[in-house]
GROMACS .gro file of C-alpha atoms in nm:
model
  174
    1MET     CA    1   8.816   4.279  10.443
    2ALA     CA    2   9.036   4.588  10.475
    3ALA     CA    3   8.936   4.702  10.122
    4ALA     CA    4   8.574   4.723  10.230
    5ARG     CA    5   8.662   4.991  10.503
    6PRO     CA    6   8.618   5.342  10.398
    7ALA     CA    7   8.941   5.542  10.305
    8ALA     CA    8   8.922   5.766  10.591
    9LEU     CA    9   8.931   5.465  10.820
   10ARG     CA   10   9.253   5.319  10.644
   11ILE     CA   11   9.454   5.647  10.693
   12GLU     CA   12   9.757   5.619  10.895
   13TRP     CA   13   9.793   5.955  11.060
   14ALA     CA   14  10.137   5.905  11.230
   15LYS     CA   15  10.289   5.766  10.923
   16ILE     CA   16  10.175   6.066  10.706
   17THR     CA   17  10.355   6.308  10.958
   18THR     CA   18  10.667   6.104  10.980
   19SER     CA   19  10.696   6.012  10.617
   20LEU     CA   20  10.636   6.354  10.472
   21GLY     CA   21  10.841   6.513  10.767
   22LEU     CA   22  10.580   6.746  10.850
   23LYS     CA   23  10.671   6.999  11.132
   24GLY     CA   24  10.528   7.312  11.291
   25GLN     CA   25  10.203   7.467  11.169
   26THR     CA   26  10.142   7.193  10.906
   27ALA     CA   27  10.184   6.914  11.160
   28SER     CA   28   9.943   7.109  11.386
   29ALA     CA   29   9.690   7.153  11.115
   30LEU     CA   30   9.688   6.792  11.010
   31GLN     CA   31   9.646   6.696  11.390
   32ALA     CA   32   9.342   6.945  11.414
   33PHE     CA   33   9.200   6.792  11.109
   34LYS     CA   34   9.232   6.443  11.242
   35LYS     CA   35   9.068   6.554  11.564
   36ARG     CA   36   8.769   6.701  11.364
   37ASN     CA   37   8.755   6.388  11.145
   38GLU     CA   38   8.746   6.163  11.460
   39GLU     CA   39   8.472   6.391  11.622
   40ALA     CA   40   8.264   6.370  11.322
   41ARG     CA   41   8.298   5.998  11.289
   42ARG     CA   42   8.190   5.951  11.655
   43LYS     CA   43   7.876   6.186  11.604
   44VAL     CA   44   7.787   5.988  11.298
   45GLN     CA   45   7.816   5.673  11.508
   46VAL     CA   46   7.616   5.784  11.784
   47LEU     CA   47   7.326   5.914  11.568
   48SER     CA   48   7.309   5.596  11.364
   49GLU     CA   49   7.275   5.395  11.695
   50GLN     CA   50   6.975   5.605  11.779
   51PRO     CA   51   6.635   5.480  11.689
   52GLN     CA   52   6.509   5.638  11.366
   53SER     CA   53   6.127   5.556  11.372
   54ILE     CA   54   5.841   5.758  11.514
   55ASP     CA   55   5.588   5.600  11.737
   56PHE     CA   56   5.280   5.763  11.601
   57ALA     CA   57   5.058   5.554  11.807
   58LYS     CA   58   5.193   5.720  12.123
   59TYR     CA   59   5.119   6.075  11.969
   60ARG     CA   60   4.764   5.952  11.884
   61ALA     CA   61   4.710   5.859  12.239
   62THR     CA   62   4.848   6.188  12.366
   63LEU     CA   63   4.697   6.437  12.122
   64LYS     CA   64   4.337   6.506  12.052
   65ASN     CA   65   4.379   6.621  11.696
   66GLN     CA   66   4.404   6.297  11.513
   67ALA     CA   67   4.398   6.466  11.166
   68VAL     CA   68   4.716   6.649  11.240
   69ILE     CA   69   4.906   6.314  11.325
   70ASP     CA   70   4.759   6.145  11.020
   71GLU     CA   71   4.879   6.430  10.787
   72ILE     CA   72   5.238   6.427  10.953
   73GLU     CA   73   5.248   6.041  10.940
   74LYS     CA   74   5.132   6.062  10.574
   75GLN     CA   75   5.416   6.315  10.498
   76TYR     CA   76   5.663   6.117  10.685
   77LEU     CA   77   5.593   5.805  10.499
   78ALA     CA   78   5.593   5.975  10.171
   79PHE     CA   79   5.936   6.146  10.226
   80LYS     CA   80   6.205   6.004  10.037
   81PRO     CA   81   6.558   6.168  10.100
   82ALA     CA   82   6.702   6.335   9.779
   83THR     CA   83   6.979   6.137   9.628
   84TYR     CA   84   7.283   6.322   9.470
   85ASP     CA   85   7.512   6.195   9.190
   86LEU     CA   86   7.848   6.255   9.353
   87ARG     CA   87   8.054   6.126   9.065
   88ARG     CA   88   8.118   6.470   8.920
   89GLN     CA   89   8.246   6.592   9.262
   90ILE     CA   90   8.453   6.275   9.326
   91LYS     CA   91   8.620   6.317   8.977
   92ALA     CA   92   8.690   6.671   9.058
   93ILE     CA   93   8.846   6.573   9.379
   94GLU     CA   94   9.048   6.296   9.218
   95ALA     CA   95   9.172   6.549   8.954
   96PHE     CA   96   9.263   6.790   9.225
   97GLU     CA   97   9.448   6.519   9.431
   98ALA     CA   98   9.632   6.399   9.099
   99GLN     CA   99   9.737   6.750   9.039
  100ALA     CA  100   9.845   6.790   9.410
  101ILE     CA  101  10.052   6.476   9.391
  102LYS     CA  102  10.202   6.590   9.061
  103ASN     CA  103  10.310   6.928   9.210
  104ALA     CA  104  10.436   6.754   9.520
  105GLU     CA  105  10.654   6.538   9.311
  106LEU     CA  106  10.780   6.820   9.106
  107THR     CA  107  10.857   7.010   9.436
  108LYS     CA  108  11.036   6.707   9.567
  109GLY     CA  109  11.250   6.692   9.264
  110LYS     CA  110  11.331   7.047   9.284
  111VAL     CA  111  11.411   7.018   9.651
  112ASP     CA  112  11.639   6.705   9.580
  113GLU     CA  113  11.825   6.896   9.311
  114GLU     CA  114  11.884   7.185   9.553
  115LEU     CA  115  11.995   6.947   9.820
  116ALA     CA  116  12.232   6.788   9.597
  117THR     CA  117  12.372   7.123   9.491
  118LEU     CA  118  12.390   7.232   9.854
  119ASP     CA  119  12.560   6.890   9.948
  120LYS     CA  120  12.819   6.958   9.660
  121THR     CA  121  12.888   7.312   9.775
  122LEU     CA  122  12.915   7.209  10.146
  123LYS     CA  123  13.167   6.935  10.032
  124ASN     CA  124  13.351   7.176   9.825
  125ILE     CA  125  13.376   7.417  10.115
  126GLU     CA  126  13.489   7.141  10.361
  127GLU     CA  127  13.763   7.035  10.131
  128ALA     CA  128  13.876   7.378  10.015
  129ARG     CA  129  14.219   7.484  10.131
  130PRO     CA  130  14.231   7.780  10.360
  131PHE     CA  131  14.237   8.126  10.216
  132GLU     CA  132  14.579   8.198  10.334
  133ASP     CA  133  14.721   7.895  10.148
  134LEU     CA  134  14.589   8.008   9.811
  135THR     CA  135  14.805   8.189   9.566
  136VAL     CA  136  14.711   8.490   9.345
  137ASP     CA  137  14.728   8.268   9.027
  138GLU     CA  138  14.502   8.001   9.196
  139VAL     CA  139  14.247   8.266   9.273
  140ALA     CA  140  14.257   8.427   8.940
  141ALA     CA  141  14.222   8.074   8.769
  142ALA     CA  142  13.915   8.015   8.981
  143GLU     CA  143  13.743   8.356   8.904
  144PRO     CA  144  13.894   8.495   8.573
  145GLU     CA  145  13.683   8.819   8.617
  146ILE     CA  146  13.925   8.927   8.888
  147ASP     CA  147  14.204   8.930   8.634
  148ARG     CA  148  14.000   9.126   8.385
  149TYR     CA  149  13.892   9.368   8.639
  150THR     CA  150  14.242   9.434   8.762
  151GLU     CA  151  14.368   9.478   8.405
  152ARG     CA  152  14.087   9.749   8.338
  153LEU     CA  153  14.184   9.943   8.665
  154VAL     CA  154  14.543   9.934   8.587
  155SER     CA  155  14.470  10.045   8.204
  156LYS     CA  156  14.296  10.352   8.358
  157GLY     CA  157  14.583  10.433   8.579
  158ARG     CA  158  14.406  10.328   8.916
  159TRP     CA  159  14.613  10.129   9.152
  160MET     CA  160  14.383  10.107   9.437
  161VAL     CA  161  14.039   9.910   9.446
  162PRO     CA  162  13.751  10.175   9.502
  163GLY     CA  163  13.648  10.141   9.876
  164TYR     CA  164  13.955   9.929   9.997
  165LYS     CA  165  14.087  10.236  10.223
  166GLU     CA  166  13.744  10.268  10.373
  167LYS     CA  167  13.697   9.921  10.436
  168PHE     CA  168  14.052   9.802  10.550
  169GLY     CA  169  14.217  10.147  10.628
  170ASP     CA  170  14.543  10.295  10.492
  171LEU     CA  171  14.811  10.044  10.541
  172SER     CA  172  15.090  10.265  10.387
  173ALA     CA  173  15.390  10.344  10.622
  174MET     CA  174  15.390  10.712  10.706
   0.00000   0.00000   0.00000
């Protein structure tokens, strides 16, 4: 019987928020949408419980102009609500939903990759030796550009790194 229920009734709102890890504005927007959904469902329920027939005999007894009542009754009985083929809109919604799911899965993959990279970096940082314990050779092996830059400075006759004195001060003995 659960399959016969409309999809909107099968939504587990709390599960959506927790499983997707929604927080802040997104969670608030989802709660507001849920509230509007429940209010609309209540209004539809109340309206569907109200009588939908018109007692034309009561109007005939009250009003003198029977022709007006006859005309209104004739139009009322002839009225057939328009029906719309919603298949095209439903297909568009399903296509949009499929694209949204595809985009969400791509984003999840990218986020998972980024988290793995960040975890690896964090592990590397936690396992790294303190800077004070590193030798110049180990630093040069880790970043060969340092050696090339130093060689370039020395070949030009520069013995100080530009900006060093400004940043660390002059440490030469006077």
